[in-house]
CSV table of C-alpha atoms in Angstrom, one decimal:
chain,number,residue,atom,x,y,z
A,1,MET,CA,52.0,11.1,-45.1
A,2,SER,CA,49.0,9.5,-46.9
A,3,ALA,CA,45.8,8.3,-45.2
A,4,GLY,CA,46.7,4.7,-46.1
A,5,VAL,CA,50.1,4.9,-44.4
A,6,ARG,CA,48.6,6.5,-41.3
A,7,ARG,CA,46.0,3.7,-41.0
A,8,ARG,CA,48.7,1.0,-41.4
A,9,MET,CA,50.8,2.7,-38.6
A,10,ALA,CA,47.7,2.8,-36.3
A,11,ASP,CA,46.9,-0.8,-37.0
A,12,LEU,CA,50.6,-1.7,-36.2
A,13,ALA,CA,50.4,0.2,-32.9
A,14,CYS,CA,47.2,-1.5,-31.9
A,15,ARG,CA,48.6,-5.0,-32.6
A,16,THR,CA,51.8,-4.1,-30.7
A,17,LEU,CA,49.7,-3.0,-27.7
A,18,LEU,CA,47.5,-6.1,-27.8
A,19,SER,CA,50.4,-8.6,-28.2
A,20,GLY,CA,53.0,-9.8,-25.7
A,21,PRO,CA,53.3,-8.1,-22.3
A,22,HIS,CA,51.7,-4.8,-23.6
A,23,ARG,CA,48.2,-6.4,-23.5
A,24,TYR,CA,48.5,-7.0,-19.8
A,25,TRP,CA,49.2,-3.4,-19.0
A,26,LEU,CA,46.4,-2.3,-21.3
A,27,LEU,CA,44.0,-4.7,-19.5
A,28,ALA,CA,45.2,-3.5,-16.1
A,29,ILE,CA,44.6,0.1,-17.1
A,30,LEU,CA,41.2,-0.7,-18.5
A,31,LEU,CA,40.3,-2.6,-15.3
A,32,VAL,CA,41.4,0.3,-13.0
A,33,THR,CA,39.5,2.8,-15.2
A,34,VAL,CA,36.2,0.8,-15.1
A,35,THR,CA,36.6,0.2,-11.4
A,36,HIS,CA,37.1,3.9,-10.7
A,37,TYR,CA,34.0,4.9,-12.7
A,38,ALA,CA,31.9,2.1,-11.2
A,39,TRP,CA,32.9,3.0,-7.7
A,40,GLY,CA,32.1,6.7,-8.3
A,41,ALA,CA,28.6,5.7,-9.7
A,42,ILE,CA,27.9,3.6,-6.6
A,43,THR,CA,29.2,6.0,-3.9
A,44,ARG,CA,27.9,9.3,-5.2
A,45,PRO,CA,24.7,10.6,-3.6
A,46,TRP,CA,21.6,9.0,-5.1
A,47,GLY,CA,19.3,11.8,-4.3
A,48,ASP,CA,18.7,14.8,-2.0
A,49,GLN,CA,16.9,15.2,1.3
A,50,LYS,CA,14.1,17.6,0.5
A,51,VAL,CA,11.9,19.8,2.6
A,52,SER,CA,8.1,19.3,2.7
A,53,PHE,CA,6.5,22.8,2.4
A,54,VAL,CA,4.2,24.8,0.1
A,55,PRO,CA,6.4,27.0,-2.2
A,56,ALA,CA,5.7,30.7,-2.2
A,57,ASP,CA,4.1,32.3,-5.2
A,58,GLN,CA,7.1,33.7,-7.1
A,59,VAL,CA,7.2,36.5,-9.6
A,60,CYS,CA,10.6,37.5,-11.1
A,61,ALA,CA,11.7,40.6,-12.9
A,62,THR,CA,14.8,42.7,-13.8
A,63,ASP,CA,15.7,46.3,-13.2
A,64,GLY,CA,18.9,47.3,-15.0
A,65,PRO,CA,21.6,44.9,-13.7
A,66,LEU,CA,19.5,43.9,-10.8
A,67,ARG,CA,17.4,40.7,-11.0
A,68,TYR,CA,14.8,39.9,-8.3
A,69,CYS,CA,12.0,37.7,-7.3
A,70,ILE,CA,9.0,38.6,-5.2
A,71,ASN,CA,7.8,35.7,-3.1
A,72,ARG,CA,4.4,35.7,-1.3
A,73,ASP,CA,3.2,32.9,1.0
A,74,LYS,CA,-0.1,31.5,-0.4
A,75,ARG,CA,-1.9,32.1,2.9
A,76,GLY,CA,-1.1,35.9,2.8
A,77,THR,CA,1.6,38.2,4.2
A,78,ASN,CA,2.0,40.4,7.2
A,79,GLY,CA,3.0,43.7,5.6
A,80,ASP,CA,6.8,43.4,6.1
A,81,ILE,CA,9.4,42.9,3.4
A,82,VAL,CA,12.4,40.8,3.8
A,83,TYR,CA,15.1,41.5,1.3
A,84,HIS,CA,17.1,38.3,0.8
A,85,LEU,CA,20.6,38.5,-0.5
A,86,HIS,CA,21.9,35.1,-1.6
A,87,GLY,CA,25.2,33.4,-1.2
A,88,ARG,CA,27.9,32.9,-3.8
A,89,ASN,CA,27.0,30.9,-7.0
A,90,LEU,CA,23.3,31.0,-6.3
A,91,GLU,CA,20.5,33.1,-7.9
A,92,GLU,CA,17.4,35.1,-7.3
A,93,GLN,CA,15.1,32.1,-7.6
A,94,ILE,CA,16.7,30.2,-4.6
A,95,TRP,CA,13.9,31.0,-2.1
A,96,ASN,CA,11.7,28.1,-3.3
A,97,ASP,CA,14.6,25.5,-3.6
A,98,ASP,CA,13.3,22.5,-1.6
A,99,THR,CA,16.8,21.4,-0.7
A,100,TYR,CA,17.9,24.8,0.7
A,101,PHE,CA,17.6,26.4,4.2
A,102,THR,CA,15.1,28.9,2.8
A,103,ALA,CA,12.6,26.0,2.4
A,104,MET,CA,13.0,25.1,6.0
A,105,VAL,CA,12.3,28.7,7.0
A,106,GLN,CA,9.1,28.6,4.9
A,107,GLN,CA,8.2,25.3,6.6
A,108,GLN,CA,8.6,26.8,10.1
A,109,TRP,CA,6.4,29.7,9.1
A,110,GLN,CA,3.7,27.4,7.7
A,111,GLN,CA,3.6,25.4,10.9
A,112,GLY,CA,2.6,28.5,12.9
A,113,LYS,CA,-0.4,30.7,12.7
A,114,ALA,CA,1.3,34.0,12.1
A,115,LEU,CA,1.5,35.3,8.5
A,116,PRO,CA,5.1,35.7,7.1
A,117,PRO,CA,6.6,38.7,5.3
A,118,VAL,CA,6.9,39.2,1.6
A,119,VAL,CA,10.4,38.0,0.6
A,120,VAL,CA,12.2,39.7,-2.2
A,121,THR,CA,15.4,37.9,-3.3
A,122,LEU,CA,17.9,40.2,-5.0
A,123,SER,CA,20.8,39.3,-7.3
A,124,TYR,CA,23.5,40.9,-9.3
A,125,GLY,CA,24.7,37.5,-10.5
A,126,LYS,CA,26.6,34.6,-9.1
A,127,THR,CA,29.2,36.7,-7.2
A,128,TRP,CA,28.9,40.3,-6.1
A,129,LEU,CA,29.8,42.6,-3.3
A,130,LEU,CA,27.8,45.6,-2.2
A,131,THR,CA,30.3,48.6,-2.0
A,132,PRO,CA,29.9,52.4,-2.4
A,133,LYS,CA,31.3,53.8,-5.5
A,134,GLY,CA,35.1,53.7,-5.4
A,135,ALA,CA,38.1,53.4,-7.7
A,136,LYS,CA,37.3,49.9,-9.0
A,137,PRO,CA,35.0,49.6,-12.1
A,138,ASP,CA,32.7,47.0,-10.4
A,139,SER,CA,32.2,49.1,-7.3
A,140,GLY,CA,29.0,51.0,-6.5
A,141,LEU,CA,26.4,48.2,-6.2
A,142,LEU,CA,25.4,49.4,-2.7
A,143,ASP,CA,24.3,52.7,-4.2
A,144,ASP,CA,22.6,51.0,-7.1
A,145,MET,CA,20.7,48.6,-4.9
A,146,MET,CA,19.4,51.2,-2.5
A,147,ALA,CA,18.3,53.4,-5.5
A,148,ARG,CA,16.2,50.5,-7.0
A,149,LEU,CA,14.3,49.4,-3.8
A,150,PRO,CA,11.6,52.1,-4.2
A,151,ALA,CA,10.6,50.7,-7.7
A,152,ILE,CA,10.3,47.2,-6.2
A,153,GLU,CA,8.2,48.5,-3.3
A,154,ALA,CA,6.0,50.3,-5.7
A,155,LYS,CA,4.9,46.9,-7.1
A,156,ILE,CA,4.4,45.5,-3.6
A,157,GLY,CA,3.1,48.4,-1.5
A,158,ALA,CA,4.8,50.4,1.2
A,159,PRO,CA,6.2,48.0,3.8
A,160,ARG,CA,5.4,48.0,7.5
A,161,ARG,CA,9.0,47.2,8.1
A,162,ARG,CA,12.0,46.4,6.0
A,163,LEU,CA,14.3,43.5,7.0
A,164,LEU,CA,17.5,42.0,5.6
A,165,LEU,CA,18.5,38.4,5.3
A,166,GLY,CA,21.6,36.9,3.7
A,167,GLU,CA,24.0,34.0,3.9
A,168,SER,CA,27.7,33.8,3.3
A,169,MET,CA,28.5,36.4,0.7
A,170,GLY,CA,24.9,37.6,1.1
A,171,GLY,CA,25.5,37.7,4.9
A,172,LEU,CA,28.3,40.2,4.4
A,173,ASN,CA,26.2,42.2,1.9
A,174,VAL,CA,23.2,42.6,4.3
A,175,LEU,CA,25.5,43.8,7.0
A,176,VAL,CA,27.1,46.3,4.7
A,177,ALA,CA,23.6,47.5,3.5
A,178,GLY,CA,22.0,47.5,7.0
A,179,LEU,CA,24.9,49.1,8.9
A,180,SER,CA,25.4,51.7,6.1
A,181,HIS,CA,21.7,52.7,6.0
A,182,PRO,CA,20.4,51.9,9.5
A,183,SER,CA,17.3,54.1,9.2
A,184,LYS,CA,16.0,52.0,6.3
A,185,PHE,CA,15.9,48.6,8.0
A,186,VAL,CA,14.7,47.3,11.3
A,187,LYS,CA,16.4,43.9,11.4
A,188,ILE,CA,19.4,42.2,9.8
A,189,ALA,CA,19.8,38.4,9.8
A,190,ALA,CA,23.4,37.6,8.7
A,191,LEU,CA,24.2,33.8,8.4
A,192,CYS,CA,27.8,32.7,8.1
A,193,PRO,CA,28.7,36.3,6.9
A,194,GLY,CA,32.0,37.1,5.4
A,195,VAL,CA,33.3,39.0,8.4
A,196,TYR,CA,37.0,39.0,9.0
A,197,ALA,CA,39.0,40.3,11.9
A,198,PHE,CA,41.9,41.1,9.5
A,199,SER,CA,42.1,43.2,6.3
A,200,PRO,CA,42.6,41.6,2.9
A,201,PHE,CA,44.8,44.7,2.3
A,202,GLY,CA,46.9,44.1,5.3
A,203,PRO,CA,50.3,42.4,5.6
A,204,GLN,CA,50.6,38.9,4.1
A,205,ALA,CA,51.9,37.6,7.5
A,206,ASN,CA,48.6,38.7,9.2
A,207,ILE,CA,46.5,37.0,6.6
A,208,GLN,CA,48.5,33.7,6.8
A,209,ALA,CA,48.3,33.8,10.6
A,210,ALA,CA,44.5,34.3,10.4
A,211,ILE,CA,44.2,31.3,8.0
A,212,ALA,CA,46.0,29.2,10.5
A,213,ARG,CA,44.2,30.5,13.5
A,214,THR,CA,40.7,30.1,12.0
A,215,GLY,CA,41.2,26.8,10.2
A,216,ALA,CA,40.2,28.5,6.9
A,217,ASP,CA,40.8,26.6,3.7
A,218,PRO,CA,43.7,28.4,1.9
A,219,LYS,CA,42.1,28.1,-1.5
A,220,ILE,CA,38.9,29.7,-0.2
A,221,ALA,CA,40.9,32.4,1.5
A,222,MET,CA,42.6,33.2,-1.8
A,223,GLY,CA,39.2,33.4,-3.5
A,224,VAL,CA,38.0,35.9,-0.9
A,225,TRP,CA,41.2,37.9,-1.4
A,226,LEU,CA,40.6,38.0,-5.1
A,227,MET,CA,36.9,39.0,-4.7
A,228,ALA,CA,37.8,41.9,-2.3
A,229,ASN,CA,40.4,43.2,-4.8
A,230,GLN,CA,37.7,43.1,-7.6
A,231,TYR,CA,35.5,45.5,-5.8
A,232,LEU,CA,37.8,47.4,-3.5
A,233,ALA,CA,41.0,49.4,-4.3
A,234,ASN,CA,42.7,49.8,-0.9
A,235,GLU,CA,42.5,49.7,2.9
A,236,GLY,CA,40.4,52.9,3.1
A,237,GLU,CA,37.7,51.4,0.8
A,238,TRP,CA,37.8,48.1,2.8
A,239,GLN,CA,37.2,50.1,6.1
A,240,ARG,CA,34.0,51.6,4.5
A,241,ILE,CA,32.4,48.2,4.2
A,242,SER,CA,34.0,46.1,7.0
A,243,PRO,CA,31.2,45.3,9.5
A,244,LEU,CA,33.7,45.5,12.3
A,245,SER,CA,34.4,49.1,11.3
A,246,LEU,CA,30.7,50.0,10.6
A,247,ILE,CA,29.6,48.7,14.0
A,248,GLU,CA,31.9,51.2,15.8
A,249,ARG,CA,29.5,54.1,14.9
A,250,ALA,CA,26.3,52.1,15.8
A,251,GLY,CA,24.0,52.7,18.7
A,252,PRO,CA,20.8,51.2,20.2
A,253,LYS,CA,18.6,52.6,17.4
A,254,TYR,CA,20.5,50.5,14.8
A,255,PRO,CA,18.7,47.5,13.3
A,256,ALA,CA,18.5,44.4,15.5
A,257,LEU,CA,21.0,41.7,14.6
A,258,TYR,CA,20.8,38.0,14.2
A,259,LEU,CA,24.2,36.5,13.7
A,260,SER,CA,25.1,32.9,13.3
A,261,ASN,CA,28.2,30.9,12.3
A,262,GLY,CA,29.5,27.4,12.3
A,263,LEU,CA,32.6,26.8,14.4
A,264,TYR,CA,34.3,24.9,11.6
A,265,ASP,CA,33.6,27.4,8.9
A,266,ALA,CA,36.1,26.7,6.0
A,267,TYR,CA,35.9,30.4,5.1
A,268,GLY,CA,37.3,31.4,8.5
A,269,ASN,CA,34.2,33.6,9.3
A,270,TYR,CA,33.5,32.3,12.9
A,271,GLU,CA,36.2,34.6,14.5
A,272,GLY,CA,35.0,37.8,12.9
A,273,THR,CA,31.3,37.1,13.4
A,274,GLU,CA,31.8,36.3,17.1
A,275,ARG,CA,33.7,39.6,17.5
A,276,LEU,CA,31.0,41.5,15.6
A,277,ALA,CA,28.3,40.1,18.0
A,278,GLU,CA,30.4,41.1,21.0
A,279,LEU,CA,30.9,44.7,19.7
A,280,ALA,CA,27.2,45.0,18.8
A,281,LEU,CA,26.1,44.0,22.3
A,282,ARG,CA,28.7,46.5,23.7
A,283,ARG,CA,27.2,49.2,21.5
A,284,GLY,CA,23.7,48.5,22.9
A,285,ILE,CA,22.3,46.9,19.7
A,286,GLU,CA,19.7,44.2,20.2
A,287,THR,CA,21.6,41.1,19.1
A,288,GLU,CA,21.1,37.4,18.9
A,289,TRP,CA,24.4,35.4,18.5
A,290,HIS,CA,24.0,31.8,17.4
A,291,PRO,CA,27.3,29.9,17.5
A,292,ILE,CA,26.7,26.6,15.9
A,293,TYR,CA,28.7,23.3,16.0
A,294,GLY,CA,29.0,22.7,12.3
A,295,GLY,CA,30.6,24.0,9.1
A,296,HIS,CA,30.0,26.9,6.7
A,297,CYS,CA,26.4,28.1,6.9
A,298,ALA,CA,25.1,25.6,9.3
A,299,THR,CA,21.9,27.3,10.4
A,300,ASP,CA,19.3,27.1,13.2
A,301,THR,CA,16.3,27.7,11.0
A,302,SER,CA,13.8,27.7,13.9
A,303,SER,CA,15.3,30.7,15.7
A,304,LEU,CA,15.9,32.4,12.4
A,305,ALA,CA,12.3,32.0,11.3
A,306,ALA,CA,11.1,33.3,14.7
A,307,PHE,CA,13.5,36.4,14.5
A,308,LEU,CA,12.2,37.4,11.1
A,309,LEU,CA,8.6,37.3,12.3
A,310,SER,CA,9.0,39.0,15.8
């Protein structure tokens, strides 16, 4: 078919659509489309609520697959190091984001007289799970991270104390790291951590019952299941990192815990985090449990900031 014929056919189609009853349907579709986009433009957020604070001095670097940023308050630091492990789809520069909870923590510190710790945010990418080396190719990040901390501390200086802070995916990761290496850290702050009272390798009926019981979003639950299967091969490997299993061997000399979770967490983490707090207290671990009326990663930044300084 020649180009001229194609043009004539296109012209005929346009004239047909714009004549008779067809033009009314075309106008109606056009009106609906314009209205939809106009309403979207009007109703989407026009800006962000931002935190007023002085951002920390931030120096970033890489070490093999690990990316990290060293953050120092401009007023000085107290000799401690907080290792911050971020949530899913974030990155190592998140500490100074003025729309994130980390800015509110800095604001709380700056309103007091005490100097804060150095904060080192660690990242292996948008999504990652700290596991010992196992059958899966992506496993072994726990061993890798622990092996790389001395090189980071050589740049900062030997810490007075090491602390861990993480939210969501990072909340699970700090629990895995701190409860697997309790002699290395003095405190663990896990916000909305991915702690589950069921196993992703258990019967499907148990998983479905947990989704219904916790109010978890089924799509999110499927994503969690896929992530677990990326880094873990079986039930035995899951038990090596499940905080509810790791806490069973803990005692009073384990790191102090700060645990928080929103009641309406779409990830279904409230149930497991509450159980972890109960078990930790039973094992004699110094524990702060902050149940919050809110959704995923709703956080009481005042008590968190105080915990990291105390």
